[in-house]
Tab-separated table of C-alpha atoms in Angstrom:
chain	number	residue	atom	x	y	z
A	1	MET	CA	3.249	-0.138	-22.485
A	2	THR	CA	3.007	-0.790	-18.707
A	3	VAL	CA	0.603	1.228	-16.834
A	4	THR	CA	0.907	1.671	-13.087
A	5	ILE	CA	-2.454	1.834	-11.113
A	6	THR	CA	-2.053	2.715	-7.491
A	7	HIS	CA	-5.011	3.044	-4.505
A	8	VAL	CA	-5.023	3.290	-0.886
A	9	TYR	CA	-7.593	1.366	1.222
A	10	ASP	CA	-8.573	2.419	4.693
A	11	THR	CA	-8.556	-1.386	5.664
A	12	TYR	CA	-5.957	-4.016	5.424
A	13	GLU	CA	-8.599	-6.391	4.654
A	14	SER	CA	-10.190	-4.471	1.765
A	15	ALA	CA	-6.404	-4.206	0.307
A	16	GLU	CA	-6.140	-8.288	0.771
A	17	SER	CA	-9.477	-8.484	-1.262
A	18	ALA	CA	-8.281	-6.507	-3.995
A	19	ILE	CA	-5.105	-8.589	-4.242
A	20	ARG	CA	-6.943	-11.985	-4.074
A	21	GLU	CA	-9.288	-10.956	-7.029
A	22	LEU	CA	-6.533	-9.504	-8.889
A	23	GLU	CA	-4.448	-12.725	-8.732
A	24	ALA	CA	-7.921	-14.881	-9.577
A	25	ALA	CA	-8.117	-12.558	-12.796
A	26	GLY	CA	-4.717	-13.647	-13.842
A	27	PHE	CA	-2.652	-10.684	-12.707
A	28	HIS	CA	0.629	-12.178	-11.450
A	29	ARG	CA	2.046	-11.576	-7.971
A	30	ASP	CA	5.069	-9.987	-9.630
A	31	GLU	CA	2.883	-7.073	-10.844
A	32	ILE	CA	1.534	-6.275	-7.726
A	33	SER	CA	2.841	-4.292	-4.580
A	34	ILE	CA	1.269	-3.673	-1.112
A	35	ILE	CA	2.635	-1.525	1.801
A	36	GLY	CA	0.709	-1.038	4.881
A	37	THR	CA	1.139	-0.061	8.418
A	38	ASN	CA	-1.647	-2.761	9.766
A	39	ALA	CA	-0.723	-3.421	13.466
A	40	LYS	CA	-2.154	-6.838	13.399
A	41	ALA	CA	-0.303	-7.919	10.287
A	42	VAL	CA	2.769	-6.740	11.757
A	43	GLU	CA	2.043	-8.489	15.050
A	44	ASP	CA	1.108	-11.898	13.382
A	45	PHE	CA	4.462	-11.600	11.369
A	46	ARG	CA	6.484	-10.798	14.423
A	47	ALA	CA	4.897	-13.764	16.152
A	48	MET	CA	5.590	-16.168	13.415
A	49	GLU	CA	9.061	-14.929	13.160
A	50	GLU	CA	9.568	-15.525	16.953
A	51	LYS	CA	8.047	-19.108	16.478
A	52	ALA	CA	10.483	-19.867	13.666
A	53	GLU	CA	13.546	-18.308	15.501
A	54	GLY	CA	16.518	-20.861	15.897
A	55	ASP	CA	15.074	-23.113	12.701
A	56	ALA	CA	17.058	-22.443	9.803
A	57	ALA	CA	14.632	-24.101	7.627
A	58	ALA	CA	11.995	-21.324	8.559
A	59	THR	CA	14.348	-18.707	7.859
A	60	GLY	CA	12.531	-17.891	4.920
A	61	ALA	CA	8.977	-17.909	6.395
A	62	THR	CA	6.524	-15.194	5.553
A	63	LEU	CA	3.476	-13.701	6.846
A	64	GLY	CA	1.009	-15.935	4.122
A	65	GLY	CA	1.608	-18.856	6.293
A	66	VAL	CA	-0.270	-17.018	9.186
A	67	ALA	CA	-2.774	-14.989	7.210
A	68	GLY	CA	-3.737	-18.066	5.106
A	69	ALA	CA	-2.987	-16.369	1.745
A	70	GLY	CA	-1.746	-19.292	0.136
A	71	ALA	CA	1.168	-19.268	-2.658
A	72	GLY	CA	-0.020	-15.783	-3.719
A	73	MET	CA	1.176	-12.313	-3.687
A	74	LEU	CA	0.195	-11.879	0.094
A	75	ALA	CA	2.487	-15.036	0.940
A	76	SER	CA	5.402	-13.122	0.282
A	77	LEU	CA	4.789	-10.305	3.028
A	78	GLY	CA	7.826	-9.020	4.926
A	79	LEU	CA	8.442	-6.269	7.253
A	80	VAL	CA	10.362	-2.902	6.133
A	81	ALA	CA	11.425	-0.494	8.790
A	82	ILE	CA	10.850	3.003	7.784
A	83	PRO	CA	12.632	5.814	9.785
A	84	GLY	CA	9.748	8.105	11.382
A	85	ILE	CA	7.097	5.427	10.671
A	86	GLY	CA	8.178	2.128	12.150
A	87	PRO	CA	7.447	-1.358	10.520
A	88	LEU	CA	5.501	-1.594	7.441
A	89	VAL	CA	4.201	-4.799	5.961
A	90	ALA	CA	5.206	-4.902	2.268
A	91	ALA	CA	5.674	-6.846	-0.770
A	92	GLY	CA	6.458	-6.653	-4.437
A	93	VAL	CA	8.709	-3.746	-6.342
A	94	LEU	CA	7.547	-1.167	-4.273
A	95	ALA	CA	8.543	-3.346	-0.932
A	96	THR	CA	11.960	-3.411	-2.814
A	97	THR	CA	12.131	0.172	-3.273
A	98	LEU	CA	11.069	0.922	0.347
A	99	ALA	CA	13.802	-1.357	1.319
A	100	GLY	CA	16.354	1.010	-0.448
A	101	ALA	CA	14.756	3.757	1.428
A	102	ALA	CA	15.213	2.221	4.740
A	103	THR	CA	18.832	1.534	4.329
A	104	GLY	CA	19.578	4.835	2.768
A	105	ALA	CA	20.263	3.791	-0.572
A	106	VAL	CA	16.920	5.970	-1.676
A	107	ALA	CA	16.988	9.173	-0.040
A	108	GLY	CA	13.968	10.894	1.736
A	109	GLY	CA	12.435	7.650	3.638
A	110	LEU	CA	8.883	6.798	2.863
A	111	LEU	CA	8.287	9.837	0.532
A	112	GLY	CA	11.396	9.383	-1.149
A	113	GLY	CA	10.485	5.773	-1.709
A	114	LEU	CA	7.421	6.431	-3.226
A	115	VAL	CA	8.597	8.900	-5.404
A	116	ALA	CA	11.539	6.715	-6.730
A	117	TYR	CA	8.817	4.225	-7.422
A	118	GLY	CA	7.403	6.565	-9.868
A	119	ILE	CA	4.491	8.528	-7.969
A	120	THR	CA	4.550	12.055	-8.303
A	121	GLU	CA	5.465	14.268	-5.046
A	122	ASP	CA	2.318	15.699	-4.671
A	123	GLU	CA	0.417	12.767	-4.633
A	124	ALA	CA	3.098	10.533	-2.793
A	125	GLU	CA	2.868	13.193	0.063
A	126	VAL	CA	-0.890	12.037	0.637
A	127	TYR	CA	-0.095	8.534	0.012
A	128	ALA	CA	2.632	8.811	2.887
A	129	GLU	CA	0.288	10.613	5.238
A	130	SER	CA	-2.342	7.700	4.645
A	131	LEU	CA	-0.084	4.942	5.267
A	132	LYS	CA	1.221	6.745	8.675
A	133	ARG	CA	-2.296	6.837	9.771
A	134	GLY	CA	-3.064	3.043	9.095
A	135	GLY	CA	-3.751	2.837	5.388
A	136	THR	CA	-2.612	0.325	3.076
A	137	LEU	CA	-1.281	1.014	-0.419
A	138	VAL	CA	-1.996	-1.316	-3.302
A	139	SER	CA	-0.126	-0.699	-6.496
A	140	LEU	CA	-0.427	-2.773	-9.792
A	141	ARG	CA	1.891	-2.359	-12.922
A	142	ALA	CA	-0.210	-4.153	-15.711
A	143	ALA	CA	-0.075	-4.212	-19.622
A	144	GLU	CA	-1.994	-1.391	-20.966
A	145	ASP	CA	-4.506	-3.661	-22.492
A	146	LYS	CA	-5.448	-5.042	-19.343
A	147	ALA	CA	-5.192	-1.831	-17.378
A	148	ASP	CA	-8.987	-1.163	-17.421
A	149	GLU	CA	-9.780	-4.551	-16.074
A	150	ALA	CA	-7.238	-4.006	-12.861
A	151	GLU	CA	-9.072	-0.649	-12.342
A	152	ARG	CA	-12.283	-2.151	-12.030
A	153	ILE	CA	-11.216	-4.651	-9.804
A	154	MET	CA	-9.473	-2.157	-7.421
A	155	LEU	CA	-12.577	0.076	-7.364
A	156	ARG	CA	-14.720	-2.547	-6.286
A	157	HIS	CA	-13.308	-2.819	-2.897
A	158	ARG	CA	-13.717	0.823	-2.208
A	159	PRO	CA	-10.416	2.592	-2.466
A	160	VAL	CA	-9.930	6.273	-0.935
A	161	ASP	CA	-10.709	9.116	-3.133
A	162	MET	CA	-7.161	10.680	-2.550
A	163	GLU	CA	-8.418	14.262	-3.660
A	164	VAL	CA	-11.222	14.098	-0.950
A	165	ARG	CA	-8.813	12.656	1.665
A	166	ALA	CA	-6.094	15.342	1.002
A	167	ASP	CA	-8.985	18.170	1.262
A	168	GLN	CA	-9.838	16.449	4.527
A	169	TYR	CA	-6.262	16.576	5.761
A	170	ARG	CA	-5.720	20.174	4.773
A	171	ALA	CA	-9.198	21.152	6.512
A	172	ASP	CA	-7.731	19.506	9.705
A	173	GLY	CA	-4.492	21.460	9.500
A	174	TRP	CA	-2.434	19.216	7.486
A	175	GLN	CA	0.368	20.888	5.562
A	176	GLY	CA	2.252	18.269	4.150
A	177	TYR	CA	3.741	14.860	4.783
A	178	ASP	CA	6.132	14.961	7.989
A	179	PRO	CA	7.448	11.813	9.480
A	180	GLU	CA	8.010	13.341	12.647
A	181	ALA	CA	4.547	14.640	13.093
A	182	PRO	CA	2.345	12.632	15.545
A	183	ALA	CA	-0.021	10.215	13.502
A	184	PHE	CA	-3.837	10.670	13.604
A	185	PRO	CA	-6.415	7.981	12.868
A	186	GLN	CA	-7.511	7.663	9.347
A	187	LYS	CA	-11.455	8.971	8.558
A	188	GLU	CA	-12.962	6.752	6.093
A	189	SER	CA	-14.363	8.909	3.101
A	190	GLY	CA	-16.893	6.191	1.931
A	191	THR	CA	-15.773	7.151	-1.494
A	192	GLY	CA	-14.314	5.002	-4.286
A	193	ARG	CA	-13.561	7.665	-6.969
A	194	GLN	CA	-11.101	6.567	-9.547
A	195	GLN	CA	-7.642	7.571	-9.252
A	196	PRO	CA	-5.531	9.219	-12.028
A	197	ARG	CA	-3.155	6.240	-13.405
A	198	ALA	CA	0.199	7.011	-13.659
A	199	MET	CA	1.716	6.177	-16.711
Protein backbone atom coordinates (compact mmCIF):
# COMPACT_ATOMS: atom_id res chain seq x y z
CA MET A 1 0.00 0.00 0.00
CA THR A 2 1.13 3.53 -0.77
CA VAL A 3 0.84 6.31 1.79
CA THR A 4 0.70 9.99 0.82
CA ILE A 5 2.31 12.44 3.26
CA THR A 6 1.84 16.15 2.60
CA HIS A 7 3.28 19.14 4.44
CA VAL A 8 3.52 22.88 3.82
CA TYR A 9 6.64 24.88 4.69
CA ASP A 10 6.70 28.62 5.24
CA THR A 11 10.05 28.94 3.46
CA TYR A 12 11.18 27.47 0.17
CA GLU A 13 14.56 26.71 1.77
CA SER A 14 12.93 24.44 4.38
CA ALA A 15 11.09 22.58 1.64
CA GLU A 16 14.35 22.14 -0.32
CA SER A 17 16.11 20.82 2.78
CA ALA A 18 13.33 18.31 3.44
CA ILE A 19 13.50 17.04 -0.15
CA ARG A 20 17.28 16.69 -0.08
CA GLU A 21 17.12 14.69 3.17
CA LEU A 22 14.36 12.47 1.76
CA GLU A 23 16.51 11.71 -1.27
CA ALA A 24 19.56 11.06 0.90
CA ALA A 25 17.46 8.54 2.86
CA GLY A 26 16.69 6.65 -0.36
CA PHE A 27 13.31 8.06 -1.38
CA HIS A 28 13.18 8.36 -5.16
CA ARG A 29 12.50 11.63 -6.96
CA ASP A 30 9.49 10.01 -8.65
CA GLU A 31 7.86 9.64 -5.21
CA ILE A 32 8.20 13.33 -4.32
CA SER A 33 6.23 16.38 -5.45
CA ILE A 34 6.83 20.06 -4.72
CA ILE A 35 4.87 23.19 -5.57
CA GLY A 36 5.44 26.74 -4.41
CA THR A 37 5.17 30.40 -5.29
CA ASN A 38 8.68 31.29 -4.17
CA ALA A 39 9.43 34.53 -6.03
CA LYS A 40 13.21 34.02 -6.14
CA ALA A 41 12.86 30.50 -7.56
CA VAL A 42 10.48 31.77 -10.24
CA GLU A 43 12.84 34.65 -11.02
CA ASP A 44 15.86 32.31 -11.25
CA PHE A 45 13.95 29.94 -13.50
CA ARG A 46 12.90 32.73 -15.85
CA ALA A 47 16.43 34.17 -15.97
CA MET A 48 17.78 30.75 -16.92
CA GLU A 49 15.11 30.28 -19.59
CA GLU A 50 15.99 33.66 -21.09
CA LYS A 51 19.68 32.74 -21.13
CA ALA A 52 18.87 29.46 -22.88
CA GLU A 53 16.56 31.11 -25.41
CA GLY A 54 17.53 30.32 -28.98
CA ASP A 55 19.64 27.36 -27.92
CA ALA A 56 17.72 24.25 -28.94
CA ALA A 57 20.01 22.05 -26.90
CA ALA A 58 19.05 23.97 -23.78
CA THR A 59 15.29 23.67 -24.28
CA GLY A 60 15.03 21.11 -21.50
CA ALA A 61 17.05 23.13 -18.99
CA THR A 62 15.52 23.34 -15.53
CA LEU A 63 15.85 25.33 -12.34
CA GLY A 64 18.09 22.70 -10.76
CA GLY A 65 21.04 24.02 -12.75
CA VAL A 66 20.52 27.44 -11.17
CA ALA A 67 19.70 26.21 -7.70
CA GLY A 68 22.63 23.80 -7.55
CA ALA A 69 20.28 20.92 -6.84
CA GLY A 70 22.29 18.34 -8.78
CA ALA A 71 20.46 15.46 -10.45
CA GLY A 72 17.81 15.04 -7.76
CA MET A 73 14.17 16.00 -7.57
CA LEU A 74 14.86 19.74 -7.47
CA ALA A 75 16.65 19.54 -10.81
CA SER A 76 13.33 18.75 -12.49
CA LEU A 77 11.55 21.92 -11.36
CA GLY A 78 9.47 23.74 -13.95
CA LEU A 79 6.89 26.51 -14.05
CA VAL A 80 3.14 25.98 -14.00
CA ALA A 81 0.90 29.01 -14.50
CA ILE A 82 -2.30 28.69 -12.45
CA PRO A 83 -5.19 31.09 -13.12
CA GLY A 84 -5.64 33.48 -10.20
CA ILE A 85 -2.28 32.51 -8.69
CA GLY A 86 0.29 33.05 -11.40
CA PRO A 87 3.52 31.05 -11.84
CA LEU A 88 4.31 28.19 -9.48
CA VAL A 89 7.58 26.30 -9.37
CA ALA A 90 6.57 22.65 -9.42
CA ALA A 91 7.81 19.12 -10.00
CA GLY A 92 6.55 15.57 -9.56
CA VAL A 93 3.16 13.91 -9.92
CA LEU A 94 1.42 16.87 -8.31
CA ALA A 95 3.01 19.21 -10.84
CA THR A 96 1.58 17.07 -13.65
CA THR A 97 -1.86 17.25 -12.03
CA LEU A 98 -1.60 21.02 -11.68
CA ALA A 99 -0.54 21.33 -15.31
CA GLY A 100 -3.88 19.71 -16.12
CA ALA A 101 -5.60 22.31 -13.96
CA ALA A 102 -3.75 25.08 -15.77
CA THR A 103 -4.87 23.85 -19.19
CA GLY A 104 -8.44 23.18 -18.14
CA ALA A 105 -8.07 19.38 -18.20
CA VAL A 106 -8.66 19.43 -14.42
CA ALA A 107 -11.47 21.73 -13.30
CA GLY A 108 -11.11 24.20 -10.46
CA GLY A 109 -7.60 25.59 -10.89
CA LEU A 110 -5.24 25.12 -7.93
CA LEU A 111 -7.93 23.84 -5.58
CA GLY A 112 -9.22 21.39 -8.17
CA GLY A 113 -5.70 20.17 -8.87
CA LEU A 114 -5.02 19.48 -5.19
CA VAL A 115 -8.30 17.58 -4.85
CA ALA A 116 -7.57 15.61 -8.04
CA TYR A 117 -4.22 14.65 -6.50
CA GLY A 118 -6.07 13.10 -3.56
CA ILE A 119 -6.14 15.82 -0.90
CA THR A 120 -9.52 16.29 0.79
CA GLU A 121 -11.36 19.47 -0.20
CA ASP A 122 -11.23 20.92 3.34
CA GLU A 123 -7.46 20.37 3.56
CA ALA A 124 -6.96 21.54 -0.03
CA GLU A 125 -8.57 24.90 0.80
CA VAL A 126 -5.97 25.59 3.49
CA TYR A 127 -3.10 24.22 1.39
CA ALA A 128 -4.15 26.40 -1.57
CA GLU A 129 -4.38 29.49 0.64
CA SER A 130 -0.94 28.74 2.12
CA LEU A 131 0.54 28.44 -1.37
CA LYS A 132 -1.11 31.67 -2.42
CA ARG A 133 0.51 33.39 0.57
CA GLY A 134 3.98 32.15 -0.32
CA GLY A 135 4.21 28.70 1.25
CA THR A 136 5.76 25.63 -0.40
CA LEU A 137 4.05 22.25 -0.39
CA VAL A 138 5.99 18.98 -0.38
CA SER A 139 4.19 15.68 -0.86
CA LEU A 140 5.58 12.16 -0.81
CA ARG A 141 3.99 8.91 -1.92
CA ALA A 142 5.85 6.15 -0.14
CA ALA A 143 5.45 2.47 0.66
CA GLU A 144 3.60 1.99 3.95
CA ASP A 145 6.64 0.47 5.66
CA LYS A 146 8.68 3.61 4.92
CA ALA A 147 6.01 6.16 5.79
CA ASP A 148 7.09 6.68 9.41
CA GLU A 149 10.69 7.36 8.34
CA ALA A 150 9.50 9.86 5.73
CA GLU A 151 7.26 11.59 8.27
CA ARG A 152 10.14 11.96 10.74
CA ILE A 153 12.35 13.49 8.05
CA MET A 154 9.71 15.94 6.91
CA LEU A 155 8.88 16.99 10.47
CA ARG A 156 12.54 17.79 11.16
CA HIS A 157 12.27 20.72 8.76
CA ARG A 158 9.46 22.45 10.67
CA PRO A 159 6.36 22.14 8.52
CA VAL A 160 3.30 24.26 9.25
CA ASP A 161 0.66 22.94 11.64
CA MET A 162 -2.23 23.26 9.20
CA GLU A 163 -4.93 23.17 11.88
CA VAL A 164 -3.30 26.08 13.69
CA ARG A 165 -2.74 27.90 10.39
CA ALA A 166 -6.39 27.45 9.38
CA ASP A 167 -7.47 28.87 12.74
CA GLN A 168 -5.15 31.86 12.20
CA TYR A 169 -6.63 32.47 8.76
CA ARG A 170 -10.19 32.32 10.10
CA ALA A 171 -9.33 34.64 12.99
CA ASP A 172 -8.22 37.15 10.34
CA GLY A 173 -11.57 36.85 8.57
CA TRP A 174 -10.68 34.17 6.00
CA GLN A 175 -13.74 32.21 4.89
CA GLY A 176 -12.19 29.88 2.34
CA TYR A 177 -9.82 29.83 -0.58
CA ASP A 178 -10.60 32.44 -3.21
CA PRO A 179 -8.10 32.76 -6.09
CA GLU A 180 -9.42 36.25 -6.85
CA ALA A 181 -8.92 37.61 -3.31
CA PRO A 182 -5.71 39.56 -2.58
CA ALA A 183 -2.89 37.53 -1.08
CA PHE A 184 -1.66 38.33 2.42
CA PRO A 185 1.81 37.57 3.78
CA GLN A 186 2.25 34.20 5.45
CA LYS A 187 2.54 34.25 9.25
CA GLU A 188 4.92 31.64 10.58
CA SER A 189 3.30 29.51 13.25
CA GLY A 190 6.56 28.19 14.69
CA THR A 191 5.05 24.74 15.06
CA GLY A 192 5.77 21.42 13.44
CA ARG A 193 2.85 19.31 14.57
CA GLN A 194 2.34 16.14 12.60
CA GLN A 195 -0.26 16.24 9.84
CA PRO A 196 -2.77 13.44 9.26
CA ARG A 197 -1.56 11.18 6.48
CA ALA A 198 -3.88 10.66 3.53
CA MET A 199 -4.12 6.95 2.74
